[in-house]
Amino acid sequence: MTASDPVTARPGSNTPGVSDAVAIEIRGLNKWFGQFHVLRDIDLTVCRGERIVICGPSGSGKSTLIRCINALEEHQKGRIVVDGIALTSELKNIDKVRSEVGMVFQHFNLFPHLTILENCTLAPIWVRKIPRREAEETAMHFLTKVKIPEQAGKYPGQLSGGQQQRVAIARALCMRPKIMLFDEPTSALDPEMIKEVLDTMIELAEEGMTMLVVTHEMGFARKVANRVIFMDQGRIVEQNEPEAFFSKPQSERTKLFLSQILRGH
Amino acid sequence: MFVLTFAAGWIAWRLVSTAAGSLAGALAALAALAALAAAPARRALVVLPLTRILAAALPLGLPAIASNRFGGFMPAVIIGVSGIALSPPLGILRGPGRQSALVVINITSVACVEIIRGVPLILWLFTASPLSNLFLPPGTKADPILRVVIMVTLFASAYLAGVIRGGPAALPKGECEAAAALGRDGWKSMRPVILPQAPKAAIPGIVSTFIGLFKDTTLVMVIGLLDPVGLANSIRANAARTGIYRERFILIGLPFLLFCRFMSRYSQDLEKKLATDRRQEGPHP
Ligand SMILES: Nc1ncnc2c1ncn2[C@@H]1O[C@H](COP(=O)(O)OP(=O)(O)OP(=O)(O)O)[C@@H](O)[C@H]1O
Ligand SMILES: [Mg+2]
């Protein structure tokens, strides 16, 4: 947050000042967990409609990075601007950003005491203050989109993992976010369920949703991503278009990582 | 009954936490209890209407019994049931008190819990009489049973405060994060996400507190009330009944056993009921 920071320097950067084409702008992001330096000098610009896949070894800070974008993690240094809203410690801004950004977790994190429909209407009703009837219509619309409208009355515990994850996607979509964050959405799933979730995400991408996806599904990255980002030890080591990223990785770390995960497949 | 007292506690918590801060609420509840302890007020507000209703419903013409003449299981049941009914609202009030942003409320709340819980119940029972003289208008003499009920209630609610606080804490972190990501973080996730799930997590702890409370009612012996154990001693002192040992203790133990068994059964049923239609066996842990 220094004066020389290009984003800070721009007048009125809180509103349209930043180009309308930019969805997320991250400059000089640093984060520590106590003494541990998790994110180091991250710079990243995500344009509207862009699909970015983030990969890297375990513990490299992928989750932490995308969790900083909706303020689930607090950052200590640097600047994050989401949809023109600067993420400061100001709660109002955090609320605003969270209502623009949907998130899908590895372990779904559905509310087990609520039905599928209620899971999807909770935030629209409590946060957006939308009438229940209308929220339910929206929820059914998105449940139909993820192809499980018939499960609306069930509880999460009665669904398969793949179905639960699709509900989680629908739940996030019901807030009509402009940006979707996915943190390893398929890595808790059995192989036969991975496809149904990836298909849902591909459909979402085709509709032009801005997406940041932490995943090791390289097939998905090839098919959907505009850009693949490789992280290691809290840094963005390399980023490129998927074809180039996979065929001509630049750094040794990336080559090693790719050889490891591709061998696993 | 748990459900009812929970509901009462919840309503109290809602009213109070929106209105004036939880400590004020706790004080109000205490004040109400203290007011009822004053004999004339109690007579007018509670005893007379209640006895009229009871007499109308069941015209048996039973004589009224002064509370200092209670004996046997009567005090155990009266104290146990009132303690169980009254302590959850107080215990629930302490939860938000502990999390209150106001340092004064927070510290007082923690101190209350620690002090009440840190001293043996038997000591509180001994001090009940001088303490109630301190808080009541001079000249009024607090009913011994009521004094005990107040003390036992305070004591149990201090334990419940801890147990009830553990309910929300047992919630998986992921759910709180999901709520936060959807725009309802911290206390705003209380109503739709945390509170509905808290009872299930807290029920086992609550019920074991209740069971402890119920058995502790035998301690009233020390302040001269005749509880079942005290009664057994006076039976032993009776020359006509020398040599009767086992029967006494079986007769005392059995009802306690039955009561406690009933409570734990009820809690198991309640847990199961909350579990089956909400959370079924699924791939998610
Ligand atoms: N709340 C926390 N407190 C302390 N350290 C943490 C915390 N969360 C994560 N870390 C550490 O930060 C580092 C990065 O974690 P992060 O979850 O971002 O990694 P990741 O790249 O998502 O890894 P994975 O592929 O295993 O999910 C890890 O070393 C982790 O141990
Ligand atoms: Mg991770």
Coordinates of C-alpha atoms and ligand atoms in Angstrom, one line a residue:
Chain A
M1 CA 0.0 0.0 0.0
T2 CA 2.7 2.4 -0.9
A3 CA 2.3 5.6 -2.8
S4 CA 4.4 4.2 -5.6
D5 CA 1.9 1.4 -6.0
P6 CA 0.5 1.8 -9.5
V7 CA -3.0 0.9 -8.5
T8 CA -3.0 3.3 -5.5
A9 CA -1.6 6.0 -7.6
R10 CA -4.5 5.9 -10.0
P11 CA -7.1 8.4 -9.0
G12 CA -10.5 7.1 -7.9
S13 CA -9.3 3.5 -8.2
N14 CA -12.1 2.4 -6.0
T15 CA -14.6 2.8 -8.8
P16 CA -14.5 2.7 -12.6
G17 CA -11.0 4.2 -12.6
V18 CA -9.6 0.7 -13.1
S19 CA -10.4 -0.5 -16.5
D20 CA -13.8 -2.0 -16.6
A21 CA -12.3 -5.0 -18.2
V22 CA -10.4 -5.9 -15.1
A23 CA -12.2 -8.2 -12.6
I24 CA -9.4 -8.7 -10.0
E25 CA -6.2 -6.8 -9.6
I26 CA -3.6 -8.0 -7.1
R27 CA -0.4 -6.0 -6.5
G28 CA 2.5 -6.8 -4.3
L29 CA 0.4 -9.2 -2.1
N30 CA 2.3 -10.6 0.9
K31 CA 0.8 -12.7 3.6
W32 CA 2.2 -14.3 6.7
F33 CA 0.8 -16.9 9.1
G34 CA 2.7 -15.8 12.2
Q35 CA 6.3 -16.1 11.2
F36 CA 5.6 -18.2 8.1
H37 CA 5.6 -16.2 4.8
V38 CA 2.9 -17.9 2.8
L39 CA 2.4 -15.5 -0.1
R40 CA 5.3 -13.5 -1.5
D41 CA 5.0 -10.5 -3.8
I42 CA 2.0 -11.8 -5.8
D43 CA 1.0 -9.8 -8.8
L44 CA -2.0 -10.9 -10.8
T45 CA -4.5 -9.3 -13.0
V46 CA -7.6 -11.2 -14.0
C47 CA -9.8 -9.8 -16.8
R48 CA -13.5 -10.2 -17.0
G49 CA -14.5 -13.5 -18.4
E50 CA -11.1 -14.9 -18.0
R51 CA -10.7 -18.5 -16.7
I52 CA -7.5 -19.1 -14.7
V53 CA -6.3 -22.4 -13.4
I54 CA -3.9 -22.3 -10.5
C55 CA -1.7 -25.4 -9.8
G56 CA 1.3 -26.1 -7.7
P57 CA 2.6 -28.5 -5.0
S58 CA 0.8 -28.9 -1.7
G59 CA 1.5 -26.0 0.7
S60 CA 2.5 -23.6 -2.1
G61 CA -0.2 -21.2 -1.1
K62 CA -2.9 -21.7 -3.8
S63 CA -5.8 -21.9 -1.4
T64 CA -4.5 -19.0 0.7
L65 CA -4.2 -16.9 -2.5
I66 CA -7.8 -17.4 -3.6
R67 CA -9.1 -17.1 0.0
C68 CA -7.5 -13.7 0.1
I69 CA -9.6 -12.6 -2.8
N70 CA -12.9 -12.9 -0.8
A71 CA -11.2 -12.0 2.5
L72 CA -11.5 -15.4 4.1
E73 CA -7.9 -14.7 4.8
E74 CA -6.6 -11.3 5.8
H75 CA -3.5 -10.1 3.9
Q76 CA -0.8 -8.0 5.6
K77 CA 0.8 -6.2 2.6
G78 CA -0.2 -5.3 -0.9
R79 CA -3.4 -4.4 -2.6
I80 CA -6.4 -6.5 -3.8
V81 CA -9.1 -4.8 -5.9
V82 CA -12.1 -6.9 -6.8
D83 CA -14.5 -5.5 -9.3
G84 CA -13.3 -2.0 -8.5
I85 CA -13.7 -2.5 -4.7
A86 CA -10.4 -2.3 -2.7
L87 CA -10.2 -5.0 0.0
T88 CA -9.2 -3.1 3.0
S89 CA -10.0 -4.0 6.6
E90 CA -13.2 -2.0 6.1
L91 CA -16.0 -4.4 6.7
K92 CA -18.4 -2.7 4.3
N93 CA -15.9 -3.4 1.4
I94 CA -15.5 -7.0 2.5
D95 CA -19.3 -7.5 2.5
K96 CA -19.5 -5.9 -1.0
V97 CA -16.7 -8.1 -2.4
R98 CA -18.2 -11.2 -0.9
S99 CA -21.5 -10.5 -2.6
E100 CA -19.7 -10.3 -5.9
V101 CA -17.6 -13.4 -5.5
G102 CA -18.9 -17.0 -5.2
M103 CA -16.8 -19.7 -3.7
V104 CA -16.8 -23.5 -4.0
F105 CA -14.8 -25.5 -1.5
Q106 CA -13.1 -28.8 -1.6
H107 CA -15.4 -30.3 1.0
F108 CA -18.6 -28.7 -0.3
N109 CA -19.4 -27.1 3.1
L110 CA -23.1 -27.4 2.6
F111 CA -25.3 -26.6 5.6
P112 CA -26.4 -30.1 6.8
H113 CA -29.4 -29.0 8.7
L114 CA -31.0 -27.3 5.7
T115 CA -32.5 -28.9 2.6
I116 CA -30.8 -28.4 -0.8
L117 CA -33.3 -25.7 -1.6
E118 CA -32.8 -24.0 1.7
N119 CA -29.0 -24.1 1.2
C120 CA -29.5 -22.2 -2.0
T121 CA -32.0 -19.7 -0.7
L122 CA -30.2 -18.9 2.6
A123 CA -27.9 -16.2 1.4
P124 CA -30.3 -14.6 -1.1
I125 CA -32.9 -14.3 1.6
W126 CA -30.6 -13.2 4.5
V127 CA -28.0 -11.2 2.7
R128 CA -29.8 -9.9 -0.4
K129 CA -33.1 -9.7 1.3
I130 CA -34.9 -11.2 -1.6
P131 CA -38.4 -12.5 -1.0
R132 CA -38.5 -16.2 -0.3
R133 CA -40.7 -17.0 -3.3
E134 CA -38.4 -15.3 -5.7
A135 CA -35.3 -16.8 -4.0
E136 CA -36.8 -20.2 -4.4
E137 CA -37.4 -19.7 -8.1
T138 CA -33.9 -18.6 -8.6
A139 CA -32.6 -21.6 -6.7
M140 CA -34.7 -24.0 -8.8
H141 CA -33.3 -22.3 -11.9
F142 CA -29.7 -23.0 -10.8
L143 CA -30.5 -26.4 -9.5
T144 CA -31.9 -27.3 -12.9
K145 CA -28.8 -25.9 -14.4
V146 CA -26.6 -28.2 -12.4
K147 CA -29.0 -31.0 -13.3
I148 CA -30.4 -31.9 -9.8
P149 CA -33.7 -30.1 -9.5
E150 CA -35.3 -33.3 -8.3
Q151 CA -33.1 -33.3 -5.1
A152 CA -34.3 -29.9 -3.9
G153 CA -36.2 -31.3 -0.9
K154 CA -33.5 -33.6 0.3
Y155 CA -30.7 -32.9 2.8
P156 CA -27.1 -32.7 1.8
G157 CA -26.2 -36.0 3.7
Q158 CA -28.6 -37.9 1.4
L159 CA -26.7 -36.9 -1.8
S160 CA -23.6 -38.2 -3.4
G161 CA -20.4 -36.2 -3.3
G162 CA -20.7 -35.1 -6.9
Q163 CA -24.3 -34.0 -6.3
Q164 CA -23.3 -32.1 -3.2
Q165 CA -20.6 -30.3 -5.0
R166 CA -23.0 -29.3 -7.8
V167 CA -25.4 -28.0 -5.1
A168 CA -22.5 -26.0 -3.7
I169 CA -22.0 -24.5 -7.2
A170 CA -25.7 -23.7 -7.5
R171 CA -25.7 -22.2 -4.0
A172 CA -22.9 -19.8 -5.0
L173 CA -24.6 -19.0 -8.3
C174 CA -27.8 -18.0 -6.5
M175 CA -26.1 -14.9 -5.2
R176 CA -25.5 -14.0 -8.9
P177 CA -21.7 -13.5 -8.5
K178 CA -19.5 -11.9 -11.1
I179 CA -16.5 -14.0 -10.1
M180 CA -16.3 -17.6 -9.0
L181 CA -13.5 -19.1 -7.0
F182 CA -13.0 -22.9 -6.9
D183 CA -10.6 -24.5 -4.4
E184 CA -9.9 -28.0 -5.5
P185 CA -13.6 -28.7 -6.3
T186 CA -13.1 -32.3 -7.4
S187 CA -10.3 -33.5 -5.2
A188 CA -12.6 -34.9 -2.6
L189 CA -14.6 -36.8 -5.1
D190 CA -14.6 -40.4 -6.4
P191 CA -13.4 -40.5 -10.1
E192 CA -16.8 -41.3 -11.5
M193 CA -18.2 -38.1 -10.0
I194 CA -15.4 -35.8 -11.1
K195 CA -16.8 -35.5 -14.6
E196 CA -20.2 -34.4 -13.6
V197 CA -18.7 -31.5 -11.6
L198 CA -16.2 -30.6 -14.3
D199 CA -19.0 -30.6 -16.9
T200 CA -20.9 -28.1 -14.8
M201 CA -17.9 -25.9 -14.5
I202 CA -17.2 -26.1 -18.2
E203 CA -20.8 -25.0 -18.9
L204 CA -20.3 -22.1 -16.5
A205 CA -17.1 -21.1 -18.3
E206 CA -18.8 -21.2 -21.7
E207 CA -21.3 -18.7 -20.4
G208 CA -18.5 -16.3 -19.7
M209 CA -18.1 -16.5 -16.0
T210 CA -14.9 -15.1 -14.6
M211 CA -13.3 -18.1 -12.9
L212 CA -10.3 -18.8 -10.7
V213 CA -9.9 -22.6 -10.3
V214 CA -7.3 -24.3 -8.1
T215 CA -7.1 -27.8 -9.5
H216 CA -4.8 -30.5 -10.7
E217 CA -7.3 -31.6 -13.4
M218 CA -5.1 -30.8 -16.4
G219 CA -7.7 -31.9 -18.9
F220 CA -10.0 -29.2 -17.5
A221 CA -7.1 -26.7 -17.7
R222 CA -6.4 -27.5 -21.4
K223 CA -10.1 -27.3 -22.3
V224 CA -11.2 -24.3 -20.4
A225 CA -8.4 -22.1 -19.1
N226 CA -7.1 -18.9 -20.7
R227 CA -4.1 -19.1 -18.5
V228 CA -2.4 -21.6 -16.2
I229 CA -0.6 -20.3 -13.1
F230 CA 2.0 -22.4 -11.4
M231 CA 2.8 -21.5 -7.8
D232 CA 5.6 -22.7 -5.5
Q233 CA 6.6 -21.6 -2.1
G234 CA 4.2 -18.7 -2.0
R235 CA 5.3 -17.3 -5.4
I236 CA 3.8 -17.3 -8.9
V237 CA 6.7 -19.1 -10.6
E238 CA 5.3 -19.3 -14.1
Q239 CA 2.1 -18.4 -16.1
N240 CA 1.2 -19.1 -19.6
E241 CA -1.5 -20.2 -22.0
P242 CA -2.4 -23.9 -21.4
E243 CA -0.8 -25.3 -24.5
A244 CA 2.5 -23.5 -24.0
F245 CA 2.4 -24.2 -20.3
F246 CA 2.1 -27.9 -20.8
S247 CA 4.3 -28.3 -23.8
K248 CA 7.1 -25.8 -23.0
P249 CA 7.3 -25.3 -19.3
Q250 CA 10.0 -22.8 -18.6
S251 CA 11.3 -23.4 -15.0
E252 CA 12.7 -26.6 -13.6
R253 CA 10.2 -26.5 -10.8
T254 CA 7.3 -26.5 -13.3
K255 CA 8.8 -29.3 -15.3
L256 CA 9.3 -31.4 -12.2
F257 CA 5.8 -30.7 -11.0
L258 CA 4.2 -31.5 -14.4
S259 CA 6.1 -34.7 -14.7
Q260 CA 4.9 -35.7 -11.3
I261 CA 1.2 -35.0 -11.8
L262 CA 1.1 -36.3 -15.4
R263 CA 2.8 -39.5 -14.2
G264 CA 0.0 -39.9 -11.7
H265 CA -2.6 -39.9 -14.5
Chain B
M1 CA -39.1 -29.7 28.5
F2 CA -35.6 -29.1 27.2
V3 CA -37.1 -27.8 24.0
L4 CA -39.3 -25.5 26.0
T5 CA -36.7 -24.1 28.2
F6 CA -34.4 -23.8 25.2
A7 CA -37.1 -21.8 23.4
A8 CA -37.6 -19.6 26.5
G9 CA -33.9 -19.1 26.7
W10 CA -33.7 -18.3 23.0
I11 CA -36.5 -15.8 23.2
A12 CA -34.9 -14.2 26.2
W13 CA -31.6 -14.1 24.5
R14 CA -33.1 -12.5 21.4
L15 CA -35.0 -9.9 23.4
V16 CA -32.1 -9.1 25.6
S17 CA -29.3 -9.2 23.2
T18 CA -31.1 -6.8 20.9
A19 CA -32.2 -4.5 23.8
A20 CA -29.7 -4.0 26.5
G21 CA -26.9 -6.4 26.5
S22 CA -26.9 -9.8 28.1
L23 CA -25.7 -9.0 31.6
A24 CA -28.6 -6.7 32.1
G25 CA -30.8 -9.6 31.1
A26 CA -29.2 -12.0 33.5
L27 CA -29.7 -9.4 36.3
A28 CA -33.3 -9.0 35.3
A29 CA -33.9 -12.7 35.5
L30 CA -32.1 -12.8 38.9
A31 CA -34.1 -9.8 40.1
A32 CA -37.3 -11.6 39.1
L33 CA -36.2 -14.7 41.0
A34 CA -35.4 -12.6 44.0
A35 CA -38.7 -10.8 43.9
L36 CA -40.4 -14.1 43.8
A37 CA -38.4 -15.1 46.8
A38 CA -40.1 -12.4 48.9
A39 CA -43.0 -14.2 50.5
P40 CA -45.8 -11.7 50.0
A41 CA -45.0 -11.2 46.4
R42 CA -44.8 -14.9 45.8
R43 CA -48.1 -15.4 47.5
A44 CA -49.9 -13.0 45.4
L45 CA -48.2 -13.7 42.1
V46 CA -47.6 -17.4 42.1
V47 CA -48.9 -19.4 44.9
L48 CA -52.5 -18.2 45.1
P49 CA -53.3 -18.3 41.4
L50 CA -51.5 -21.6 41.0
T51 CA -53.2 -23.3 43.9
R52 CA -56.5 -22.0 42.7
I53 CA -55.9 -23.5 39.3
L54 CA -54.7 -26.8 40.7
A55 CA -57.6 -27.0 43.1
A56 CA -60.1 -26.3 40.3
A57 CA -58.5 -28.9 38.1
L58 CA -58.2 -31.6 40.7
P59 CA -60.5 -31.0 43.6
L60 CA -58.8 -33.4 46.1
G61 CA -58.8 -30.9 48.9
L62 CA -55.2 -31.6 49.8
P63 CA -53.8 -29.4 52.6
A64 CA -51.1 -26.9 51.7
I65 CA -47.7 -27.9 53.0
A66 CA -45.2 -25.3 54.1
S67 CA -41.9 -25.8 52.3
N68 CA -40.0 -26.3 55.5
R69 CA -42.0 -29.4 56.0
F70 CA -41.1 -30.9 52.7
G71 CA -39.3 -34.2 53.0
G72 CA -38.2 -37.2 51.1
F73 CA -38.3 -37.0 47.3
M74 CA -40.4 -33.9 47.3
P75 CA -37.5 -31.5 47.7
A76 CA -35.4 -33.5 45.3
V77 CA -38.1 -33.3 42.6
I78 CA -39.1 -29.7 43.2
I79 CA -35.5 -28.5 43.3
G80 CA -34.4 -30.7 40.4
V81 CA -37.3 -29.8 38.1
S82 CA -37.1 -26.1 38.8
G83 CA -33.3 -26.1 38.4
I84 CA -33.6 -27.9 35.1
A85 CA -36.3 -25.6 33.9
L86 CA -34.6 -22.4 35.0
S87 CA -30.9 -22.9 34.4
P88 CA -30.9 -23.1 30.5
P89 CA -32.2 -19.6 30.0
L90 CA -29.5 -18.3 32.4
G91 CA -26.8 -20.5 30.8
I92 CA -27.7 -19.3 27.4
L93 CA -27.6 -15.7 28.5
R94 CA -24.0 -16.1 29.6
G95 CA -23.0 -17.3 26.1
P96 CA -23.3 -13.9 24.3
G97 CA -22.2 -12.2 27.6
R98 CA -18.9 -13.9 27.2
Q99 CA -18.5 -12.9 23.6
S100 CA -19.7 -9.4 24.2
A101 CA -17.6 -6.6 22.8
L102 CA -18.0 -4.6 25.9
V103 CA -15.1 -5.6 28.1
V104 CA -17.0 -5.0 31.3
I105 CA -19.8 -7.3 30.4
N106 CA -17.4 -9.9 29.1
I107 CA -15.3 -9.9 32.2
T108 CA -18.2 -9.9 34.6
S109 CA -19.8 -12.7 32.7
V110 CA -16.6 -14.8 32.8
A111 CA -16.0 -14.0 36.4
C112 CA -19.6 -15.0 37.4
V113 CA -19.2 -18.4 35.6
E114 CA -15.7 -19.0 37.1
I115 CA -16.7 -18.0 40.7
I116 CA -20.0 -19.9 40.8
R117 CA -18.5 -23.0 39.1
G118 CA -15.2 -22.9 41.1
V119 CA -16.8 -23.2 44.5
P120 CA -18.4 -26.5 45.6
L121 CA -22.2 -26.4 45.5
I122 CA -22.4 -27.4 49.2
L123 CA -20.7 -24.2 50.1
W124 CA -23.1 -22.2 48.0
L125 CA -26.0 -23.9 49.8
F126 CA -24.5 -22.9 53.2
T127 CA -24.1 -19.3 52.1
A128 CA -27.5 -19.2 50.5
S129 CA -29.1 -17.9 53.6
P130 CA -26.8 -15.0 54.4
L131 CA -26.6 -14.1 50.7
S132 CA -30.3 -13.9 50.3
N133 CA -30.6 -11.7 53.4
L134 CA -28.1 -9.4 51.6
F135 CA -30.2 -9.1 48.5
L136 CA -33.7 -9.1 49.8
P137 CA -35.5 -6.3 51.5
P138 CA -35.0 -6.5 55.3
G139 CA -37.6 -8.5 57.2
T140 CA -38.5 -10.8 54.3
K141 CA -37.5 -14.3 55.0
A142 CA -36.7 -16.3 51.9
D143 CA -38.2 -19.6 51.6
P144 CA -35.5 -22.3 52.2
I145 CA -36.6 -24.3 49.1
L146 CA -36.6 -21.3 47.0
R147 CA -33.2 -20.3 48.2
V148 CA -31.9 -23.7 47.3
V149 CA -33.6 -23.5 43.9
I150 CA -31.9 -20.2 43.2
M151 CA -28.5 -21.5 44.2
V152 CA -28.8 -24.8 42.3
T153 CA -30.0 -22.9 39.3
L154 CA -27.1 -20.5 39.3
F155 CA -24.7 -23.3 39.9
A156 CA -26.1 -25.4 37.0
S157 CA -26.3 -22.5 34.7
A158 CA -22.6 -21.8 35.2
Y159 CA -21.9 -25.3 34.0
L160 CA -24.4 -25.0 31.2
A161 CA -22.8 -21.8 30.0
G162 CA -19.7 -23.7 29.2
V163 CA -21.6 -26.6 27.6
I164 CA -23.8 -24.3 25.5
R165 CA -20.8 -22.3 24.4
G166 CA -19.3 -25.6 23.2
G167 CA -22.3 -26.2 20.9
P168 CA -21.5 -23.6 18.3
A169 CA -17.8 -24.3 18.6
A170 CA -18.4 -27.9 17.6
L171 CA -19.6 -26.7 14.2
P172 CA -17.3 -27.6 11.4
K173 CA -15.1 -24.6 10.4
G174 CA -16.0 -25.2 6.7
E175 CA -19.7 -24.3 7.3
C176 CA -18.7 -21.0 9.0
E177 CA -16.4 -20.2 6.0
A178 CA -19.2 -21.1 3.6
A179 CA -21.5 -18.7 5.4
A180 CA -18.8 -16.0 5.4
A181 CA -18.2 -16.5 1.7
L182 CA -21.9 -16.0 1.1
G183 CA -21.9 -12.8 3.1
R184 CA -22.9 -13.8 6.5
D185 CA -19.9 -14.1 8.7
G186 CA -19.4 -14.0 12.5
W187 CA -22.4 -13.3 14.6
K188 CA -24.5 -12.8 11.4
S189 CA -24.3 -16.5 10.7
M190 CA -25.7 -17.3 14.2
R191 CA -29.4 -17.3 13.4
P192 CA -29.5 -19.2 10.1
V193 CA -26.5 -21.5 10.5
I194 CA -25.1 -21.9 14.0
L195 CA -28.1 -21.7 16.3
P196 CA -30.2 -24.3 14.6
Q197 CA -27.3 -26.8 14.9
A198 CA -26.1 -25.9 18.3
P199 CA -28.6 -27.8 20.4
K200 CA -27.8 -31.1 18.9
A201 CA -24.1 -30.7 19.7
A202 CA -24.8 -29.4 23.2
I203 CA -27.5 -31.8 24.2
P204 CA -25.3 -34.6 25.7
G205 CA -23.4 -32.1 27.8
I206 CA -26.7 -30.4 28.9
V207 CA -28.3 -33.6 29.9
S208 CA -25.3 -34.8 31.9
T209 CA -25.3 -31.4 33.7
F210 CA -29.0 -32.0 34.5
I211 CA -28.3 -35.5 35.8
G212 CA -25.6 -34.1 38.0
L213 CA -27.9 -31.3 39.2
F214 CA -30.7 -33.8 40.0
K215 CA -28.4 -36.0 42.1
D216 CA -26.9 -33.0 43.8
T217 CA -30.3 -32.1 45.2
T218 CA -29.5 -34.6 48.0
L219 CA -27.0 -32.0 49.3
V220 CA -29.9 -30.0 50.7
M221 CA -29.5 -32.2 53.7
V222 CA -26.7 -29.9 54.9
I223 CA -29.1 -27.0 55.3
G224 CA -31.6 -28.9 57.3
L225 CA -34.0 -30.0 54.6
L226 CA -35.0 -33.6 54.7
D227 CA -33.9 -35.1 51.4
P228 CA -34.2 -38.9 50.8
V229 CA -30.7 -39.6 52.2
G230 CA -31.5 -37.5 55.3
L231 CA -34.7 -39.4 55.7
A232 CA -32.9 -42.6 55.6
N233 CA -30.7 -41.5 58.4
S234 CA -33.7 -40.7 60.6
I235 CA -35.1 -44.1 59.8
R236 CA -31.9 -45.6 60.9
A237 CA -32.1 -43.7 64.2
N238 CA -35.5 -45.2 64.8
A239 CA -35.2 -48.1 67.2
A240 CA -38.1 -49.9 65.7
R241 CA -36.3 -50.2 62.4
T242 CA -32.9 -51.4 63.4
G243 CA -31.3 -53.8 61.1
I244 CA -32.9 -52.5 58.0
Y245 CA -30.1 -51.3 55.7
R246 CA -30.3 -52.5 52.2
E247 CA -33.9 -51.7 51.6
R248 CA -33.3 -48.1 52.5
F249 CA -30.6 -47.5 50.1
I250 CA -32.3 -49.5 47.3
L251 CA -35.4 -47.4 47.8
I252 CA -33.5 -44.2 47.6
G253 CA -31.2 -45.2 44.8
L254 CA -33.8 -46.7 42.6
P255 CA -35.9 -43.6 41.9
F256 CA -32.8 -41.6 41.2
L257 CA -31.6 -44.3 38.9
L258 CA -35.0 -44.3 37.1
F259 CA -35.1 -40.6 36.8
C260 CA -31.6 -40.3 35.4
R261 CA -32.1 -43.2 33.1
F262 CA -35.2 -41.5 31.8
M263 CA -33.3 -38.3 31.2
S264 CA -30.5 -40.0 29.3
R265 CA -32.9 -42.0 27.3
Y266 CA -34.8 -38.8 26.4
S267 CA -31.6 -37.1 25.4
Q268 CA -30.6 -40.1 23.2
D269 CA -34.0 -40.0 21.5
L270 CA -33.7 -36.3 21.0
E271 CA -30.3 -36.6 19.5
K272 CA -31.5 -39.3 17.2
K273 CA -34.5 -37.3 16.2
L274 CA -32.4 -34.3 15.4
A275 CA -30.0 -36.5 13.5
T276 CA -32.1 -38.7 11.3
D277 CA -34.1 -36.3 9.3
R278 CA -31.3 -33.8 9.0
R279 CA -28.0 -35.5 8.6
Q280 CA -27.9 -39.0 7.2
E281 CA -25.0 -41.2 6.5
G282 CA -23.3 -39.7 3.5
P283 CA -19.9 -39.6 1.9
H284 CA -19.2 -36.3 3.7
P285 CA -17.8 -36.9 7.2
Ligands
LIG1 N1 -4.5 -21.0 9.2 C1 -3.2 -21.3 9.0 N2 -2.3 -21.1 10.0 C2 -1.0 -21.4 9.7 N3 -0.5 -21.9 8.6 C3 -1.4 -22.1 7.6 C4 -2.8 -21.8 7.7 N4 -3.4 -22.1 6.6 C5 -2.4 -22.6 5.8 N5 -1.2 -22.6 6.4 C6 0.1 -23.0 5.8 O1 0.3 -22.2 4.6 C7 0.8 -22.9 3.6 C8 0.0 -22.8 2.4 O2 -1.3 -23.3 2.6 P1 -2.3 -23.5 1.4 O3 -3.5 -24.2 2.0 O4 -2.6 -22.2 0.8 O5 -1.6 -24.4 0.4 P2 -2.2 -25.1 -0.9 O6 -1.3 -24.7 -2.0 O7 -3.6 -24.8 -1.0 O8 -1.9 -26.6 -0.6 P3 -2.9 -27.9 -0.9 O9 -2.6 -28.3 -2.3 O10 -2.4 -28.9 0.1 O11 -4.3 -27.5 -0.7 C9 0.9 -24.4 4.1 O12 2.3 -24.6 4.4 C10 0.0 -24.4 5.3 O13 0.6 -25.3 6.2
MG2 MG -5.4 -26.0 -0.8

